[in-house]
PDB file of C-alpha atoms in Angstrom:
ATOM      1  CA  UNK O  14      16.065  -2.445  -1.944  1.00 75.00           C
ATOM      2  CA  UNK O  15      14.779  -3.181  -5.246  1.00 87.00           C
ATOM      3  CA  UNK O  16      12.275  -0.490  -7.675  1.00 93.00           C
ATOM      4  CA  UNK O  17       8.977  -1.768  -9.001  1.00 95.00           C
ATOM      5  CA  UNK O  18       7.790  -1.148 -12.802  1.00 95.00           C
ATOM      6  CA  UNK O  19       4.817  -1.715 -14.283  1.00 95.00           C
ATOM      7  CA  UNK O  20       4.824  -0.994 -18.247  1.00 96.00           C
ATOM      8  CA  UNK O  21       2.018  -0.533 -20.261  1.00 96.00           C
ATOM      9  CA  UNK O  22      -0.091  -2.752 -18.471  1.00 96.00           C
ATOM     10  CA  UNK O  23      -3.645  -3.246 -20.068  1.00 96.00           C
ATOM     11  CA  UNK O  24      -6.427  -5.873 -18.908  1.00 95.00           C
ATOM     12  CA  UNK O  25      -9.826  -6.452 -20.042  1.00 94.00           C
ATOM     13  CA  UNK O  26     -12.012  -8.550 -17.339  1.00 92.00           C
ATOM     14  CA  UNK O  27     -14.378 -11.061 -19.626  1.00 89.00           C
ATOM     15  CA  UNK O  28     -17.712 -12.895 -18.190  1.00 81.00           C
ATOM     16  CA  UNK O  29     -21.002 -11.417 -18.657  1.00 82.00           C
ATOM     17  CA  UNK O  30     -20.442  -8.518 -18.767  1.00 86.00           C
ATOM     18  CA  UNK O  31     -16.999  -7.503 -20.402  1.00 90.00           C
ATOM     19  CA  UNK O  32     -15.167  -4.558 -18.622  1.00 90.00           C
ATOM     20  CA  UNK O  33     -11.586  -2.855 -19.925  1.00 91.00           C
ATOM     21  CA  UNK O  34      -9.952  -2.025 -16.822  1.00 92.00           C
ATOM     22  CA  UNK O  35      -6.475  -1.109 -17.712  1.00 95.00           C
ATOM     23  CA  UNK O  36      -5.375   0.585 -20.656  1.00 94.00           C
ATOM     24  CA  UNK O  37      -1.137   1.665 -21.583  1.00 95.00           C
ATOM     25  CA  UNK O  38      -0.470   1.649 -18.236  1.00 96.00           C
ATOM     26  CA  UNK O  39       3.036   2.222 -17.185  1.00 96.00           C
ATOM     27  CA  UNK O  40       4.096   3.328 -13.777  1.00 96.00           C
ATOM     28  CA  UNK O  41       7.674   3.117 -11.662  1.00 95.00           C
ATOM     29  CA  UNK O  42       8.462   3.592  -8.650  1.00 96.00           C
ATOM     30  CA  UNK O  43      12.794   3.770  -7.541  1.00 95.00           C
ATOM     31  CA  UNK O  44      14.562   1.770  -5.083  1.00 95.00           C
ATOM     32  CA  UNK O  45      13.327   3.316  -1.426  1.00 94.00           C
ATOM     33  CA  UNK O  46      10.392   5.386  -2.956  1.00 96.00           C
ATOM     34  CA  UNK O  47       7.196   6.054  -1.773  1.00 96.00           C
ATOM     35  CA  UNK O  48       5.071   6.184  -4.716  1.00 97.00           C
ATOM     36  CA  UNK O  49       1.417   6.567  -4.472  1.00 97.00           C
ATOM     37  CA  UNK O  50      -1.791   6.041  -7.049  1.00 96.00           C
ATOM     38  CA  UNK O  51      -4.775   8.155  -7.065  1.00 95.00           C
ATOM     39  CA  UNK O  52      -8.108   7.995  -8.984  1.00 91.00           C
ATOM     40  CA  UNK O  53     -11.760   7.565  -9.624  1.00 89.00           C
ATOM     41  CA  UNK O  54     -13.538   4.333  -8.232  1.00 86.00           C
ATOM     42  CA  UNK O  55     -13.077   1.828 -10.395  1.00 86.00           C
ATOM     43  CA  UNK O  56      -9.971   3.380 -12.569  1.00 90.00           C
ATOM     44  CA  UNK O  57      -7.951  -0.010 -11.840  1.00 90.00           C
ATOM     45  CA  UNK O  58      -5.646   1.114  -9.005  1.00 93.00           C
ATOM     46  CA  UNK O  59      -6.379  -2.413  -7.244  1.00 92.00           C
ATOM     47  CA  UNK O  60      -5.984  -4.208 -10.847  1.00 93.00           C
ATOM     48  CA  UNK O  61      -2.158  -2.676 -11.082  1.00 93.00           C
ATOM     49  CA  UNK O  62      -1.401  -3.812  -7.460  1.00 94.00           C
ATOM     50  CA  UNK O  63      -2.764  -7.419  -8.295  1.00 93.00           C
ATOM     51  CA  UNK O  64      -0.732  -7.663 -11.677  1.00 94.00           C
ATOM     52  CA  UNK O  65       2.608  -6.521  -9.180  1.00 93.00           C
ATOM     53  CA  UNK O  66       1.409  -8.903  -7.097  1.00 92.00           C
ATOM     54  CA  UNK O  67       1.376 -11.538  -9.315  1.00 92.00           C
ATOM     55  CA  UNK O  68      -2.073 -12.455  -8.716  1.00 92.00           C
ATOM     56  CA  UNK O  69      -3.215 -10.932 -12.190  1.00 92.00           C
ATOM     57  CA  UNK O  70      -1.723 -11.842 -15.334  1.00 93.00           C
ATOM     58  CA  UNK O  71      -2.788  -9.073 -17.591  1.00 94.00           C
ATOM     59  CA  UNK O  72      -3.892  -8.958 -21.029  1.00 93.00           C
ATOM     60  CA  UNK O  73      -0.951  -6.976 -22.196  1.00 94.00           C
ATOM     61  CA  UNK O  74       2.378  -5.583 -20.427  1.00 95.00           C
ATOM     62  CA  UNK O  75       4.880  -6.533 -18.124  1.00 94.00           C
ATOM     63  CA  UNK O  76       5.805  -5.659 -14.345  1.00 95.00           C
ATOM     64  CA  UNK O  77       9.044  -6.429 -12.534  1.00 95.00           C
ATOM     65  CA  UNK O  78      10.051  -6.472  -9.182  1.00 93.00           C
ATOM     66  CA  UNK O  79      13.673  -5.038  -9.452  1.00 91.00           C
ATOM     67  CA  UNK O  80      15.365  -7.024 -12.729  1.00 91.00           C
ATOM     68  CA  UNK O  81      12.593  -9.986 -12.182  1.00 92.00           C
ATOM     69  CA  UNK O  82       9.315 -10.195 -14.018  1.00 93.00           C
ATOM     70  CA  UNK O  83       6.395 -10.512 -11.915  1.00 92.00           C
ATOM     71  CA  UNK O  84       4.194 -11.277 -14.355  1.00 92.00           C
ATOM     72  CA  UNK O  85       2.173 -14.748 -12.825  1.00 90.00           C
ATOM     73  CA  UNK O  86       4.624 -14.984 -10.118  1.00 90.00           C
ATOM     74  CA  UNK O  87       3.610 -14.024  -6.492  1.00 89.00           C
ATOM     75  CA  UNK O  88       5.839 -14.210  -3.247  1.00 87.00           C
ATOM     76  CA  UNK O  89       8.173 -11.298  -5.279  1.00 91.00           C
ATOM     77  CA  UNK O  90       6.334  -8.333  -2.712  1.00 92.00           C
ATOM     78  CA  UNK O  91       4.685  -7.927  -0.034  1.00 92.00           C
ATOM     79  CA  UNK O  92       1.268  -7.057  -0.533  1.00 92.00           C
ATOM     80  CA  UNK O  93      -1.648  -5.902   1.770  1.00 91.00           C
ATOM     81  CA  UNK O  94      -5.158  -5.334   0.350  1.00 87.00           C
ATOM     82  CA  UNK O  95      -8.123  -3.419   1.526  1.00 81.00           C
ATOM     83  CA  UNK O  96      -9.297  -5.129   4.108  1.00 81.00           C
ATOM     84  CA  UNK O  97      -6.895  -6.289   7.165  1.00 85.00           C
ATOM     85  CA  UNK O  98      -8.121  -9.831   6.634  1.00 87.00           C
ATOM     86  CA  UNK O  99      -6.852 -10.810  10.241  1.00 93.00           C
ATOM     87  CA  UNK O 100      -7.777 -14.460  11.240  1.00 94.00           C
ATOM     88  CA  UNK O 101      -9.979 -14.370  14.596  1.00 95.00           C
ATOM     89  CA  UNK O 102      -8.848 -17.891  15.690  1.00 95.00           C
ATOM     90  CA  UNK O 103      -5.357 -16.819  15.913  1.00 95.00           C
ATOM     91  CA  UNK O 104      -4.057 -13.943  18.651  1.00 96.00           C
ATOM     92  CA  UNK O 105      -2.011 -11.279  17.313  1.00 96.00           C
ATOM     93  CA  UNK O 106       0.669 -12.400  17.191  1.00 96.00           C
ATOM     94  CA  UNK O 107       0.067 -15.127  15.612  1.00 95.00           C
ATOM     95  CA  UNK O 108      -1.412 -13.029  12.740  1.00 96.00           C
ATOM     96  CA  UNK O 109       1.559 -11.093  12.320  1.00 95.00           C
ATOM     97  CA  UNK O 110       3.322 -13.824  11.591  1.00 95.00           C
ATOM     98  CA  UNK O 111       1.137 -15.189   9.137  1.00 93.00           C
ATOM     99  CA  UNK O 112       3.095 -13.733   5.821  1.00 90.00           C
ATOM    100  CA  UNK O 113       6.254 -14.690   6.972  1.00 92.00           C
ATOM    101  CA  UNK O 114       4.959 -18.350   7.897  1.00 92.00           C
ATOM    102  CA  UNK O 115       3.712 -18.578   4.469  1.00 89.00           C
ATOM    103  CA  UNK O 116       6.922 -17.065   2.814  1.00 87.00           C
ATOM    104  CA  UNK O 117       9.030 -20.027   4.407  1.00 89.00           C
ATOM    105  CA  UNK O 118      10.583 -18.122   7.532  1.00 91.00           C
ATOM    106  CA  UNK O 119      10.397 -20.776  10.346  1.00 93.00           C
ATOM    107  CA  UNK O 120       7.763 -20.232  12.619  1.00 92.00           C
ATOM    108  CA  UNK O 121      10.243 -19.078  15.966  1.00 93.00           C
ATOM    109  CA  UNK O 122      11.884 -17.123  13.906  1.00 95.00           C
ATOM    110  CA  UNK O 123       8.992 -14.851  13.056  1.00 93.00           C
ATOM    111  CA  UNK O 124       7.592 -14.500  16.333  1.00 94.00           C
ATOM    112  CA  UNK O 125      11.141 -13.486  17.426  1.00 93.00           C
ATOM    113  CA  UNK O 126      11.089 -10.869  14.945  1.00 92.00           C
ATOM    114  CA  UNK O 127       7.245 -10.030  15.032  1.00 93.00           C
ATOM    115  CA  UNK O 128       7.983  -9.318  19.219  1.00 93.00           C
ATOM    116  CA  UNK O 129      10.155  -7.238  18.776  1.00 89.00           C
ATOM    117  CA  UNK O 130       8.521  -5.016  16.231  1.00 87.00           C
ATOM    118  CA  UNK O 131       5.431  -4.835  18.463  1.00 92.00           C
ATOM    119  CA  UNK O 132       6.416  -1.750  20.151  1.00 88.00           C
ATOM    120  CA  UNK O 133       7.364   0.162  16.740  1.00 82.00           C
ATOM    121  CA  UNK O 134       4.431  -0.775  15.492  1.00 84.00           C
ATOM    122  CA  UNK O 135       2.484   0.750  18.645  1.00 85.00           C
ATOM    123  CA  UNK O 136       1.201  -2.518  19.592  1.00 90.00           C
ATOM    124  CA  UNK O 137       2.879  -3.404  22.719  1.00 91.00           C
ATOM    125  CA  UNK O 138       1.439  -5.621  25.255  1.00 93.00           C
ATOM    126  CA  UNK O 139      -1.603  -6.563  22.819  1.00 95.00           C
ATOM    127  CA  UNK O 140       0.474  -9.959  21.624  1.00 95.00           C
ATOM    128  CA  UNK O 141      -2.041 -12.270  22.823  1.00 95.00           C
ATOM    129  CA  UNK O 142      -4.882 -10.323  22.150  1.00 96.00           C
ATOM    130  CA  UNK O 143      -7.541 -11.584  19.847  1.00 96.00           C
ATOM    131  CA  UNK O 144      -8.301  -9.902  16.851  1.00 95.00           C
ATOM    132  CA  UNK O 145     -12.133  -8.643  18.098  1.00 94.00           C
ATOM    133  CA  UNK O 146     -10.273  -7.248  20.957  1.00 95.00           C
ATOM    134  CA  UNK O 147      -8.677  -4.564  18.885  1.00 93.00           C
ATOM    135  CA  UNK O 148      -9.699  -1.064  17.613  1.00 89.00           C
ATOM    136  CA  UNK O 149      -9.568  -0.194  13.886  1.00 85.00           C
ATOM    137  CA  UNK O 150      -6.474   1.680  14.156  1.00 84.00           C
ATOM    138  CA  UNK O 151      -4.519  -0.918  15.868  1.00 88.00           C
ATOM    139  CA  UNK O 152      -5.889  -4.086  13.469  1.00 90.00           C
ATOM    140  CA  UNK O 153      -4.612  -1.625  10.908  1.00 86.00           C
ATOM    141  CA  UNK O 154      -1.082  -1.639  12.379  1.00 87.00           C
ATOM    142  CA  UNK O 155      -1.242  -5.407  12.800  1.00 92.00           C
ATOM    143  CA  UNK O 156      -2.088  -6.159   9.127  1.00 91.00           C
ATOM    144  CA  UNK O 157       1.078  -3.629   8.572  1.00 87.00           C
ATOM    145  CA  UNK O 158       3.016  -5.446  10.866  1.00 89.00           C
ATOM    146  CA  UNK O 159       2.267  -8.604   9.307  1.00 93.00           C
ATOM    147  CA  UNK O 160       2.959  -7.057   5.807  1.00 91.00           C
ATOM    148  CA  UNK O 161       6.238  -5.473   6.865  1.00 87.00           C
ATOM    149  CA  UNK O 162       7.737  -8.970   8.784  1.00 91.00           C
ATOM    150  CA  UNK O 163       7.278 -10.190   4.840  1.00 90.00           C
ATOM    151  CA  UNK O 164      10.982 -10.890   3.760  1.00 86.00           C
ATOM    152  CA  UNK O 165      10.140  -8.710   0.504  1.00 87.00           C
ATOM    153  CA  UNK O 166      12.053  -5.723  -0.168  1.00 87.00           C
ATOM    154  CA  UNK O 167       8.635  -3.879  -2.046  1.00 92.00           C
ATOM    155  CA  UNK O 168       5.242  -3.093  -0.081  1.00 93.00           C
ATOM    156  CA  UNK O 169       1.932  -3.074  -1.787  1.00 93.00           C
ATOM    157  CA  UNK O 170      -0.473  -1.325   0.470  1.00 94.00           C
ATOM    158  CA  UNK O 171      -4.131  -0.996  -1.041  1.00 93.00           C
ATOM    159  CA  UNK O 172      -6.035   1.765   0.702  1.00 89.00           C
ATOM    160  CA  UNK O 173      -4.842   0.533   4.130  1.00 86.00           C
ATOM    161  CA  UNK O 174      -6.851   3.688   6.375  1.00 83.00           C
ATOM    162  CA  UNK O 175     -10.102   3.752   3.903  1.00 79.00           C
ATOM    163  CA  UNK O 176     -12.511   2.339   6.415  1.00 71.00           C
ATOM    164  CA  UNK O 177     -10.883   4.383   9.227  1.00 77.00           C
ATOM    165  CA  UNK O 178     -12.263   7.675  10.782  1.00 80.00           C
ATOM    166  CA  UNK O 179     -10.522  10.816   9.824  1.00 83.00           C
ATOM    167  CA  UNK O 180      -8.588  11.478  13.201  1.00 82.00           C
ATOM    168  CA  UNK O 181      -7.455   7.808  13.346  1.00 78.00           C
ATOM    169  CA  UNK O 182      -6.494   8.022   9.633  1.00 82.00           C
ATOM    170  CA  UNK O 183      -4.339  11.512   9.958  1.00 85.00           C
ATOM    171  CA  UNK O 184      -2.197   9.442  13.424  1.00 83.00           C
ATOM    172  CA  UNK O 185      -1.928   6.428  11.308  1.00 82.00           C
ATOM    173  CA  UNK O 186      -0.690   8.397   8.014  1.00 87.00           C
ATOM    174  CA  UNK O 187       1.502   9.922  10.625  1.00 86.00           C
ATOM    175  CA  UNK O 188       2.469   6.566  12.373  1.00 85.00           C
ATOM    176  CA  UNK O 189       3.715   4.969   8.786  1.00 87.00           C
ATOM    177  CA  UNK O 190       5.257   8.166   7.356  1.00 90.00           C
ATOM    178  CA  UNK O 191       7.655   7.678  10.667  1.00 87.00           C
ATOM    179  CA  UNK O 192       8.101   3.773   9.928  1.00 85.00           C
ATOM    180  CA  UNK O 193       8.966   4.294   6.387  1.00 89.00           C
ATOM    181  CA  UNK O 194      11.489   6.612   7.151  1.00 89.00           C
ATOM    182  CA  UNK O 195      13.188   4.158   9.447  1.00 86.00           C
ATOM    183  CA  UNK O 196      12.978   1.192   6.984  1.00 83.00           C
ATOM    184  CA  UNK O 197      12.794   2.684   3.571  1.00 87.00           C
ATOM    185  CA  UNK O 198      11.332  -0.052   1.325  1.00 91.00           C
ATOM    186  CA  UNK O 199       9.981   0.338  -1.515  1.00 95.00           C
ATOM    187  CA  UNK O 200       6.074   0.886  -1.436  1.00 95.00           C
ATOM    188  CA  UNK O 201       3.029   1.800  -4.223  1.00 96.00           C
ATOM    189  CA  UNK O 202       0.200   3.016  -2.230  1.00 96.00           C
ATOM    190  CA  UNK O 203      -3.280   2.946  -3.285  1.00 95.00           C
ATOM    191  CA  UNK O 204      -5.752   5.410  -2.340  1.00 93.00           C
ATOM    192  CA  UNK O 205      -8.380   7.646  -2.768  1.00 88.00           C
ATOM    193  CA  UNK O 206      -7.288  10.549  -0.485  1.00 91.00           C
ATOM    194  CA  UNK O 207      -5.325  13.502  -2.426  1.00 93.00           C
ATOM    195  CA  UNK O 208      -4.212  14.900   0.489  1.00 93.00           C
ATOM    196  CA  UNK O 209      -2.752  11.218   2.139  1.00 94.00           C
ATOM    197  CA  UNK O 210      -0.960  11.007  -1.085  1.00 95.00           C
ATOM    198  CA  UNK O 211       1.020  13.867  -0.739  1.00 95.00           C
ATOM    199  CA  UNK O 212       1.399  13.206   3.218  1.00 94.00           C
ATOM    200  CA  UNK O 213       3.407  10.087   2.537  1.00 95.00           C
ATOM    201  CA  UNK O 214       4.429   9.953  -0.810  1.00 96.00           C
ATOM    202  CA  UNK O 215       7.505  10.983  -3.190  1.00 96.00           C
ATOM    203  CA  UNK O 216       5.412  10.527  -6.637  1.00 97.00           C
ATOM    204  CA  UNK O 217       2.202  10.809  -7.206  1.00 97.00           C
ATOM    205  CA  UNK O 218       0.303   9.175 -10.085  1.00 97.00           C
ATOM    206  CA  UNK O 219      -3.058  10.191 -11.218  1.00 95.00           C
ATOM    207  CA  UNK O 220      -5.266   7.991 -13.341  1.00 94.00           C
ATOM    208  CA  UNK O 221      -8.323   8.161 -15.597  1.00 93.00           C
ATOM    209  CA  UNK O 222     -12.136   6.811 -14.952  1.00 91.00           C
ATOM    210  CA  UNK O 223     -12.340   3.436 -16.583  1.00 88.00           C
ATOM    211  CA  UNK O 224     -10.659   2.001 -18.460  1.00 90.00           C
ATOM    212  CA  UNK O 225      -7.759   3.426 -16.064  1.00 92.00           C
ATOM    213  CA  UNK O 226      -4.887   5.524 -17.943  1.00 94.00           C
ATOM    214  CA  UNK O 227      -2.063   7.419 -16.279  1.00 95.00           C
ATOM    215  CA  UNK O 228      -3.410  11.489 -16.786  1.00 93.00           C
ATOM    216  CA  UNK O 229      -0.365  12.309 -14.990  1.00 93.00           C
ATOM    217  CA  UNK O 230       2.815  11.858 -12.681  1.00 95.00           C
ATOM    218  CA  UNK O 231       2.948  14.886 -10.020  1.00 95.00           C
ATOM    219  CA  UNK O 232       6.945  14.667  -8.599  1.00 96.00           C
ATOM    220  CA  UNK O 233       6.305  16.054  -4.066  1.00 96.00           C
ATOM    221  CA  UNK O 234       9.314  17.841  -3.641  1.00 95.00           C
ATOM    222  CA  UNK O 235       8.374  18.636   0.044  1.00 94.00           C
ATOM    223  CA  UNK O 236      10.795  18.216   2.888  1.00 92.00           C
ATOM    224  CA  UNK O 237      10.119  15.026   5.767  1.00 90.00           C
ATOM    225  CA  UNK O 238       8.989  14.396   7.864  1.00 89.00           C
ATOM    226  CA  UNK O 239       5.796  15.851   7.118  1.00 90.00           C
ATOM    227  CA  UNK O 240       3.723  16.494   9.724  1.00 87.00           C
ATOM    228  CA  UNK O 241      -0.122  16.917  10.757  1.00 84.00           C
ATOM    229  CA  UNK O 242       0.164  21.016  10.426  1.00 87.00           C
ATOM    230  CA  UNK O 243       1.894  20.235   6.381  1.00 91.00           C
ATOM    231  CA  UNK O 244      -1.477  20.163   5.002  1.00 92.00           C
ATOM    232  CA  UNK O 245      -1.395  23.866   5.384  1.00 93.00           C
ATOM    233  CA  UNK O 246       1.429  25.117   4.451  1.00 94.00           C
ATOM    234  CA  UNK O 247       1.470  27.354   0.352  1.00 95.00           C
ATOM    235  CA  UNK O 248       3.374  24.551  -0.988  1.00 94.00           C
ATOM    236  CA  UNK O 249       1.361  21.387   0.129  1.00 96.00           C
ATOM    237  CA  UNK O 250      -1.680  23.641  -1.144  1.00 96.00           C
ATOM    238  CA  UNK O 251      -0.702  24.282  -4.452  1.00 96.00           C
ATOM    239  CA  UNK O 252       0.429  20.665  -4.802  1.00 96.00           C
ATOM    240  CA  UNK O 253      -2.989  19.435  -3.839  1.00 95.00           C
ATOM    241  CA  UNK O 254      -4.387  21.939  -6.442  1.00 95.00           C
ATOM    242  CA  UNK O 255      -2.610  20.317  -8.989  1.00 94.00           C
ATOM    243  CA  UNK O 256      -3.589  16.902  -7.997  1.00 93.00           C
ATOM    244  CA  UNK O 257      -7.309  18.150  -7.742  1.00 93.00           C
ATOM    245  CA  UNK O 258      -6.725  19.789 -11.122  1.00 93.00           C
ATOM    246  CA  UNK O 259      -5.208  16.519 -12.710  1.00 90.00           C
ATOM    247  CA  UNK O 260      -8.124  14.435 -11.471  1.00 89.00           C
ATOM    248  CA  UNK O 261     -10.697  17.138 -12.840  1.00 88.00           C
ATOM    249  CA  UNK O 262      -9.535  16.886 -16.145  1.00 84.00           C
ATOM    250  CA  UNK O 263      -9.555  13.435 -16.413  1.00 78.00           C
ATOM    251  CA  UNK O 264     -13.170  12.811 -16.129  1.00 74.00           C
ATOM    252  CA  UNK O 265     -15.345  12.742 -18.958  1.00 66.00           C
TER     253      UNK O 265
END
């Protein structure tokens, strides 16, 4: 396992119209951790995954991946944006073993190790199914799958249930909370949801309306697993308060 920091990161996008996404930005996230990002649309949650990524070089800054700088240099994490992004010429399994194709594991080998994840992954059986043949949830848990088979020890998961329905979104928060917890990689989790944050995470960080600045770091101290009935419970509550609270003051 390897940590993740990103220190005082700042990036101003230039073309016609000139927009200062990131400002100072610093944000870390241990070995094993499950650290999440909240904020306003727009704040440049996306922007810090792509700089981890190494698919942004930013203005000013540096991120590492453990002790090695991932500033211009992708392949150092596994990273899954918004969208699933699943290929419909190729069957599932095929798309979960996209990543690791392109990473350099040999193609056998990834199917050996994408089959036997398909049942963990809730998934079993659907191999050879094409991607239209698949409900949100479970292209969801395919573009996870095919993040996860990713020989990186860090996971960059950008708003992965955003487009999903709220009782799909609660079983997959619930679904991923359990894999984590067998696995433990590192992962930075972008999203918009207070209350998914402090579902799944250990950290919280809250950050400003454009250009994006950390307001805050909110430690969850709650026991795991966490489940479903949590959100209830004084102490998630008062945490969500907080966040709530944190995000309030932040806006102009």
């Amino acid at each position: 396992m390897e940590g993740v920091s990103l220190r005082n990161i700042s990036h101003t996008f230039r073309g016609e119209r000139t927009v200062r996404a990131l400002d100072d930005v610093s944000v870390e996230a241990a070995p094993g951790a499950f650290v999440s990002i909240v904020g306003p649309s727009g704040c440049g949650k996306s922007t810090l995954l792509r700089v981890l990524a190494g698919l942004l070089v930013p203005d000013g800054g540096e991120a590492f991946v453990g002790e090695r700088k991932a500033n211009g240099q992708p392949g150092l994490v596994a990273y899954m944006p918004q969208k699933d992004l699943l290929l419909p010429w190729r069957r599932a399994l095929g798309n979960a073993t996209l990543g690791a194709e392109i990473a350099g594991t040999p193609k056998r080998q990834a199917e050996r190790e994408a089959l036997g994840l398909f049942e963990r992954f809730g998934l079993a059986t659907f191999e050879r199914a094409w991607p239209s043949q698949l409900s949100g949830g479970m292209r969801q848990r395919l573009a996870l799958l095919r993040t996860f088979l990713i020989p990186a020890p860090t996971l960059m998961l950008d708003e992965p249930f955003g487009a999903l329905d709220a009782i799909t979104r609660r079983e997959m928060q619930a679904w991923l909370q359990e894999v984590w917890l067998r696995d433990r990689r590192t992962v930075l989790f972008v999203t918009h949801d207070v209350e998914e944050a402090l579902v799944l995470s250990d950290a919280v960080y809250v950050m400003t309306p454009r250009p994006g600045r950390i307001a805050a770091r909110v430690p969850v101290p709650l026991p795991r697993p966490r489940p479903p009935a949590a959100v209830t419970e004084p102490g998630f509550v008062a945490l969500k308060a907080e966040l709530l609270a944190r995000l309030d003051s932040s806006l102009p």
